[in-house]
């Protein structure tokens, strides 16, 4: 059992991972270099916890204790005495590599250093450290406090001990870990991406309206969101990076990002987070 973990990156995913850990009684050191980004993360977690309290899912005292378990910091070197780290910064190999090089030097006792990446090889990230045996992927799903799955990504040099530690931590956070090798898409995105991109192509070809495509899958297959709604929810920029990594690795047309998606990204329509995607959220 871990008592305290580090989370690097306080965006949507990092905040969700920190919240899930704190909900499970685990202490969190949450790092982000900018104060305003940390303040936004604090607000995001406060809103989520307030919603749980207002729905009668959490007491006021538990909400206060949860928030007290999260310690915000702007210094990566001073992450504290954490037993493991999950990194969830931007999908940039260079930026992730530098974070892992710093963590490797600053945290000699951490049992594992994990990345939440969905598109960068773990082997590449591990190559920035002197101890690649403790580097692995812990791929969470959005929204993290709700989604039960974590993919545990075992890279070329990952030691079995690190895998077991990370699996145990995922369970401690109330998640269901599944084990996958280090190749593009892991398990879920390898299956999810062809489906989502088929939805985008169907819309792009003018075969059906976005509403009918989404209603079709919600009412006909019991999905909580239709494919275009889910693309907007995940973020088109994130999806593009995952498509690209899959296409680069396997060269199969079903993974190639459709031209419309690229144009939408260039136009700044990244989905919910920018206010516009397949739908308008403004
Ligand atoms: N943070 C915390 N909790 C949240 C939340 C958030 N951002 N969004 C919703 N919730 C909670 C609500 O508080 C509520 O909790 P209770 O049941 O305990 O009251 C519960 O989730 C349901 O929320 P709502 O009633 O508001 O809304 P909903 O029923 O429409 O569900 C949803 C919202 C959970 C997002 C649902 O639509 C859903 O499951 N969508 C699909 C999400 C999905 O497929 N995610 C995976 C994306 S792929 C990925 O992430 C990996 C990758 O690499 C791309």
Short mmCIF file of C-alpha atoms and ligand atoms in Angstrom, two decimals:
data_model
loop_
_atom_site.label_atom_id
_atom_site.label_comp_id
_atom_site.label_asym_id
_atom_site.label_seq_id
_atom_site.Cartn_x
_atom_site.Cartn_y
_atom_site.Cartn_z
CA UNK A 1 0.00 0.00 0.00
CA UNK A 2 1.31 3.48 -0.85
CA UNK A 3 0.72 6.48 1.41
CA UNK A 4 1.69 9.24 -0.96
CA UNK A 5 2.16 9.51 -4.72
CA UNK A 6 3.32 12.28 -7.02
CA UNK A 7 1.32 13.53 -9.98
CA UNK A 8 3.14 15.64 -12.55
CA UNK A 9 0.88 17.87 -14.63
CA UNK A 10 -2.32 19.39 -13.22
CA UNK A 11 -4.46 19.47 -16.36
CA UNK A 12 -7.72 17.58 -16.83
CA UNK A 13 -6.10 14.13 -16.52
CA UNK A 14 -3.56 15.00 -13.79
CA UNK A 15 -6.24 16.67 -11.64
CA UNK A 16 -8.48 13.62 -12.10
CA UNK A 17 -5.69 11.23 -11.10
CA UNK A 18 -4.91 13.37 -8.01
CA UNK A 19 -8.61 13.48 -7.09
CA UNK A 20 -8.97 9.70 -7.48
CA UNK A 21 -5.93 9.10 -5.26
CA UNK A 22 -7.18 11.54 -2.60
CA UNK A 23 -10.65 9.94 -2.75
CA UNK A 24 -8.93 6.62 -1.96
CA UNK A 25 -7.16 8.11 1.09
CA UNK A 26 -3.77 8.42 -0.63
CA UNK A 27 -1.74 11.62 -0.17
CA UNK A 28 -0.79 13.45 -3.39
CA UNK A 29 1.95 15.90 -4.32
CA UNK A 30 0.60 17.53 -7.46
CA UNK A 31 3.15 19.42 -9.57
CA UNK A 32 2.58 22.05 -12.22
CA UNK A 33 5.08 24.83 -13.03
CA UNK A 34 2.56 27.69 -13.21
CA UNK A 35 0.63 28.97 -10.19
CA UNK A 36 -2.45 29.82 -12.27
CA UNK A 37 -2.60 26.27 -13.68
CA UNK A 38 -2.41 24.90 -10.12
CA UNK A 39 -5.22 27.25 -9.07
CA UNK A 40 -7.37 25.97 -11.98
CA UNK A 41 -6.66 22.40 -10.91
CA UNK A 42 -7.61 23.18 -7.31
CA UNK A 43 -10.86 24.70 -8.59
CA UNK A 44 -11.58 21.71 -10.86
CA UNK A 45 -11.14 19.29 -7.94
CA UNK A 46 -13.20 21.53 -5.63
CA UNK A 47 -16.05 21.58 -8.20
CA UNK A 48 -15.99 17.81 -8.61
CA UNK A 49 -16.00 17.25 -4.84
CA UNK A 50 -18.78 19.81 -4.35
CA UNK A 51 -20.88 17.94 -6.94
CA UNK A 52 -20.33 14.69 -5.02
CA UNK A 53 -21.37 16.38 -1.75
CA UNK A 54 -24.46 17.96 -3.33
CA UNK A 55 -25.51 14.56 -4.70
CA UNK A 56 -25.16 13.03 -1.23
CA UNK A 57 -22.24 10.84 -2.35
CA UNK A 58 -19.73 12.40 0.07
CA UNK A 59 -19.92 14.12 3.46
CA UNK A 60 -18.59 17.67 4.00
CA UNK A 61 -15.93 16.27 6.36
CA UNK A 62 -14.75 13.70 3.79
CA UNK A 63 -14.63 16.44 1.15
CA UNK A 64 -12.43 18.60 3.37
CA UNK A 65 -10.17 15.64 4.22
CA UNK A 66 -9.90 14.76 0.51
CA UNK A 67 -8.78 18.27 -0.40
CA UNK A 68 -6.31 18.35 2.52
CA UNK A 69 -4.63 15.24 1.12
CA UNK A 70 -3.58 17.13 -2.04
CA UNK A 71 -0.45 19.23 -1.70
CA UNK A 72 0.15 21.56 -4.67
CA UNK A 73 3.72 22.40 -5.69
CA UNK A 74 5.50 24.31 -8.45
CA UNK A 75 8.87 22.62 -7.85
CA UNK A 76 9.52 19.27 -9.50
CA UNK A 77 12.70 18.69 -7.47
CA UNK A 78 10.68 19.17 -4.24
CA UNK A 79 7.98 16.69 -5.09
CA UNK A 80 8.46 15.18 -1.63
CA UNK A 81 8.82 11.66 -0.28
CA UNK A 82 6.53 10.00 -2.84
CA UNK A 83 6.44 6.24 -3.38
CA UNK A 84 5.50 6.43 -7.04
CA UNK A 85 4.78 9.08 -9.67
CA UNK A 86 2.28 9.41 -12.50
CA UNK A 87 3.16 11.97 -15.17
CA UNK A 88 0.31 13.54 -17.17
CA UNK A 89 1.78 16.53 -19.02
CA UNK A 90 1.42 17.46 -22.72
CA UNK A 91 2.02 14.73 -25.31
CA UNK A 92 5.52 15.97 -26.21
CA UNK A 93 8.34 13.36 -26.10
CA UNK A 94 11.02 15.96 -25.34
CA UNK A 95 9.03 17.53 -22.47
CA UNK A 96 8.19 14.13 -21.02
CA UNK A 97 11.81 12.99 -21.36
CA UNK A 98 13.04 16.00 -19.41
CA UNK A 99 10.47 15.40 -16.67
CA UNK A 100 11.54 11.76 -16.37
CA UNK A 101 15.24 12.67 -16.29
CA UNK A 102 14.53 15.11 -13.42
CA UNK A 103 12.31 12.63 -11.54
CA UNK A 104 14.90 9.88 -11.98
CA UNK A 105 17.58 12.01 -10.31
CA UNK A 106 15.33 13.61 -7.66
CA UNK A 107 13.47 10.47 -6.53
CA UNK A 108 15.92 7.59 -6.06
CA UNK A 109 13.48 5.80 -3.71
CA UNK A 110 10.30 6.02 -5.81
CA UNK A 111 9.21 2.47 -6.69
CA UNK A 112 7.84 3.36 -10.11
CA UNK A 113 7.79 6.30 -12.51
CA UNK A 114 4.71 6.08 -14.72
CA UNK A 115 3.50 8.03 -17.73
CA UNK A 116 -0.17 8.52 -18.61
CA UNK A 117 0.78 8.92 -22.28
CA UNK A 118 -1.58 7.57 -24.93
CA UNK A 119 0.70 8.11 -27.92
CA UNK A 120 4.42 8.11 -26.98
CA UNK A 121 6.35 4.82 -26.59
CA UNK A 122 7.19 4.12 -22.92
CA UNK A 123 10.58 2.79 -24.08
CA UNK A 124 11.37 6.25 -25.47
CA UNK A 125 10.39 7.96 -22.21
CA UNK A 126 12.36 5.38 -20.17
CA UNK A 127 15.48 6.05 -22.24
CA UNK A 128 15.79 9.45 -20.50
CA UNK A 129 16.37 7.73 -17.14
CA UNK A 130 19.21 5.68 -15.66
CA UNK A 131 16.76 3.12 -14.27
CA UNK A 132 14.36 2.20 -17.08
CA UNK A 133 13.32 -0.88 -15.08
CA UNK A 134 11.06 1.28 -12.87
CA UNK A 135 9.45 3.14 -15.80
CA UNK A 136 6.09 2.04 -17.17
CA UNK A 137 2.78 3.38 -18.46
CA UNK A 138 -0.32 3.93 -16.31
CA UNK A 139 -2.96 4.95 -18.81
CA UNK A 140 -6.08 6.40 -17.16
CA UNK A 141 -9.38 7.17 -18.90
CA UNK A 142 -11.38 10.35 -18.87
CA UNK A 143 -13.12 11.45 -16.65
CA UNK A 144 -10.63 9.77 -14.32
CA UNK A 145 -12.71 9.88 -11.11
CA UNK A 146 -15.49 8.00 -12.94
CA UNK A 147 -13.73 5.58 -15.30
CA UNK A 148 -12.64 2.35 -13.66
CA UNK A 149 -9.95 1.24 -16.11
CA UNK A 150 -6.19 1.72 -16.01
CA UNK A 151 -3.92 0.18 -18.64
CA UNK A 152 -0.59 -0.86 -17.14
CA UNK A 153 1.90 -0.59 -19.98
CA UNK A 154 4.91 -2.87 -19.68
CA UNK A 155 7.88 -1.60 -21.71
CA UNK A 156 11.00 -3.47 -22.89
CA UNK A 157 12.97 -2.86 -19.69
CA UNK A 158 10.17 -2.60 -17.11
CA UNK A 159 10.83 -4.86 -14.11
CA UNK A 160 8.07 -7.16 -12.87
CA UNK A 161 8.36 -5.58 -9.42
CA UNK A 162 7.48 -2.13 -10.80
CA UNK A 163 4.52 -3.65 -12.68
CA UNK A 164 3.20 -5.28 -9.50
CA UNK A 165 3.66 -2.07 -7.47
CA UNK A 166 1.82 -0.03 -10.11
CA UNK A 167 -0.99 -2.63 -10.40
CA UNK A 168 -1.42 -2.52 -6.61
CA UNK A 169 -1.56 1.28 -6.62
CA UNK A 170 -4.16 1.28 -9.41
CA UNK A 171 -6.28 -1.09 -7.29
CA UNK A 172 -5.75 1.06 -4.23
CA UNK A 173 -7.16 3.97 -6.27
CA UNK A 174 -10.28 1.87 -6.90
CA UNK A 175 -9.35 1.15 -10.52
CA UNK A 176 -9.26 -2.09 -12.48
CA UNK A 177 -5.77 -2.52 -13.97
CA UNK A 178 -5.24 -4.45 -17.19
CA UNK A 179 -1.81 -5.34 -18.49
CA UNK A 180 -0.66 -4.42 -21.99
CA UNK A 181 2.58 -4.27 -23.94
CA UNK A 182 4.23 -1.06 -25.09
CA UNK A 183 2.90 -0.56 -28.60
CA UNK A 184 0.75 2.16 -30.12
CA UNK A 185 -2.84 2.24 -28.89
CA UNK A 186 -2.28 -0.34 -26.13
CA UNK A 187 -5.54 -2.34 -25.84
CA UNK A 188 -8.36 0.18 -25.65
CA UNK A 189 -7.31 2.78 -28.22
CA UNK A 190 -6.40 0.07 -30.72
CA UNK A 191 -10.08 -0.95 -30.62
CA UNK A 192 -11.65 2.47 -29.95
CA UNK A 193 -9.84 4.56 -32.59
CA UNK A 194 -11.05 2.66 -35.72
CA UNK A 195 -14.62 2.96 -34.40
CA UNK A 196 -14.35 6.70 -33.63
CA UNK A 197 -12.66 7.44 -36.96
CA UNK A 198 -15.35 5.46 -38.80
CA UNK A 199 -17.88 7.81 -37.15
CA UNK A 200 -15.89 10.88 -38.26
CA UNK A 201 -15.63 9.56 -41.84
CA UNK A 202 -19.36 8.78 -41.94
CA UNK A 203 -20.04 12.41 -40.98
CA UNK A 204 -17.33 13.74 -43.33
CA UNK A 205 -18.89 11.87 -46.28
CA UNK A 206 -22.31 13.40 -45.51
CA UNK A 207 -23.78 9.93 -45.05
CA UNK A 208 -25.70 10.89 -41.90
CA UNK A 209 -26.10 13.85 -39.53
CA UNK A 210 -23.88 14.10 -36.45
CA UNK A 211 -26.96 13.79 -34.22
CA UNK A 212 -28.16 10.62 -35.95
CA UNK A 213 -24.69 9.04 -35.85
CA UNK A 214 -24.47 9.73 -32.10
CA UNK A 215 -28.04 8.74 -31.28
CA UNK A 216 -27.52 5.56 -33.28
CA UNK A 217 -24.72 4.40 -31.02
CA UNK A 218 -26.29 5.67 -27.80
CA UNK A 219 -29.70 4.13 -28.33
CA UNK A 220 -28.68 1.22 -30.55
CA UNK A 221 -25.57 0.04 -28.73
CA UNK A 222 -26.00 1.54 -25.23
CA UNK A 223 -22.88 3.68 -25.42
CA UNK A 224 -22.96 6.59 -22.92
CA UNK A 225 -21.85 8.96 -25.71
CA UNK A 226 -21.97 8.75 -29.49
CA UNK A 227 -18.66 8.71 -31.42
CA UNK A 228 -18.66 12.41 -32.37
CA UNK A 229 -19.66 13.48 -28.88
CA UNK A 230 -16.88 11.28 -27.49
CA UNK A 231 -14.33 12.78 -29.93
CA UNK A 232 -15.27 16.25 -28.62
CA UNK A 233 -15.03 14.99 -25.04
CA UNK A 234 -11.57 13.42 -25.46
CA UNK A 235 -10.26 16.36 -27.54
CA UNK A 236 -9.53 16.22 -31.26
CA UNK A 237 -5.87 17.15 -30.73
CA UNK A 238 -5.38 14.25 -28.32
CA UNK A 239 -7.16 11.86 -30.69
CA UNK A 240 -5.09 13.05 -33.64
CA UNK A 241 -1.88 12.22 -31.74
CA UNK A 242 -3.20 8.73 -30.92
CA UNK A 243 -4.30 8.14 -34.56
CA UNK A 244 -0.93 9.30 -35.79
CA UNK A 245 0.96 6.96 -33.45
CA UNK A 246 -1.23 4.02 -34.51
CA UNK A 247 -0.91 4.81 -38.21
CA UNK A 248 2.84 5.33 -37.91
CA UNK A 249 3.18 1.95 -36.18
CA UNK A 250 0.81 -0.25 -38.24
CA UNK A 251 0.20 1.68 -41.51
CA UNK A 252 -3.43 0.54 -41.62
CA UNK A 253 -5.96 2.95 -43.22
CA UNK A 254 -8.46 2.59 -40.36
CA UNK A 255 -6.00 4.40 -38.07
CA UNK A 256 -5.28 7.31 -40.43
CA UNK A 257 -6.76 10.57 -39.10
CA UNK A 258 -9.50 11.78 -41.48
CA UNK A 259 -8.80 15.10 -43.31
CA UNK A 260 -11.80 16.78 -41.64
CA UNK A 261 -10.31 16.14 -38.20
CA UNK A 262 -7.03 17.74 -39.21
CA UNK A 263 -8.84 20.80 -40.63
CA UNK A 264 -10.90 21.15 -37.45
CA UNK A 265 -7.74 21.09 -35.33
CA UNK A 266 -6.08 23.69 -37.57
CA UNK A 267 -9.21 25.85 -37.16
CA UNK A 268 -8.92 25.59 -33.35
CA UNK A 269 -12.01 23.38 -32.99
CA UNK A 270 -10.54 20.87 -30.53
CA UNK A 271 -13.84 19.85 -28.94
CA UNK A 272 -15.32 20.74 -25.56
CA UNK A 273 -12.15 22.32 -24.21
CA UNK A 274 -12.07 25.02 -26.91
CA UNK A 275 -15.86 25.46 -26.99
CA UNK A 276 -16.25 24.02 -30.51
CA UNK A 277 -15.80 20.64 -32.11
CA UNK A 278 -18.40 18.54 -33.88
CA UNK A 279 -20.82 20.40 -31.60
CA UNK A 280 -20.89 23.96 -30.29
CA UNK A 281 -20.44 24.30 -26.50
CA UNK A 282 -20.27 28.10 -26.29
N1 LIG B 1 -15.15 14.46 -12.77
C1 LIG B 1 -15.66 13.77 -11.74
N2 LIG B 1 -16.84 13.15 -11.78
C2 LIG B 1 -17.57 13.27 -12.90
C3 LIG B 1 -17.11 13.99 -14.01
C4 LIG B 1 -15.86 14.60 -13.92
N3 LIG B 1 -15.32 15.31 -14.93
N4 LIG B 1 -18.05 13.92 -14.99
C5 LIG B 1 -19.06 13.19 -14.50
N5 LIG B 1 -18.77 12.79 -13.24
C6 LIG B 1 -19.59 11.93 -12.37
C7 LIG B 1 -20.81 12.63 -11.85
O1 LIG B 1 -20.56 13.34 -10.66
C8 LIG B 1 -21.74 11.45 -11.61
O2 LIG B 1 -21.37 10.82 -10.40
P1 LIG B 1 -22.45 10.02 -9.49
O3 LIG B 1 -23.07 8.97 -10.37
O4 LIG B 1 -21.63 9.45 -8.39
O5 LIG B 1 -23.44 11.04 -9.04
C9 LIG B 1 -21.40 10.49 -12.76
O6 LIG B 1 -20.08 10.84 -13.16
C10 LIG B 1 -22.33 10.62 -13.93
O7 LIG B 1 -22.28 11.97 -14.37
P2 LIG B 1 -23.52 12.78 -14.99
O8 LIG B 1 -24.80 12.23 -14.44
O9 LIG B 1 -23.27 14.24 -14.82
O10 LIG B 1 -23.39 12.56 -16.54
P3 LIG B 1 -23.55 11.27 -17.40
O11 LIG B 1 -24.37 10.21 -16.77
O12 LIG B 1 -23.95 11.83 -18.71
O13 LIG B 1 -22.05 10.70 -17.51
C11 LIG B 1 -19.87 10.50 -18.39
C12 LIG B 1 -20.99 11.46 -17.95
C13 LIG B 1 -19.37 9.72 -17.18
C14 LIG B 1 -18.76 11.37 -18.95
C15 LIG B 1 -20.46 9.51 -19.47
O14 LIG B 1 -21.05 10.23 -20.52
C16 LIG B 1 -19.41 8.59 -20.07
O15 LIG B 1 -19.04 7.58 -19.46
N6 LIG B 1 -18.91 8.92 -21.29
C17 LIG B 1 -17.91 8.12 -21.99
C18 LIG B 1 -16.54 8.44 -21.42
C19 LIG B 1 -15.47 7.63 -22.10
O16 LIG B 1 -15.68 6.81 -22.97
N7 LIG B 1 -14.23 7.89 -21.66
C20 LIG B 1 -13.06 7.26 -22.23
C21 LIG B 1 -12.44 8.15 -23.26
S1 LIG B 1 -11.01 7.42 -23.99
C22 LIG B 1 -9.73 7.95 -23.02
O17 LIG B 1 -9.89 8.69 -22.08
C23 LIG B 1 -8.38 7.42 -23.33
C24 LIG B 1 -7.60 7.99 -24.43
O18 LIG B 1 -6.40 7.70 -24.49
C25 LIG B 1 -8.16 8.82 -25.48
#
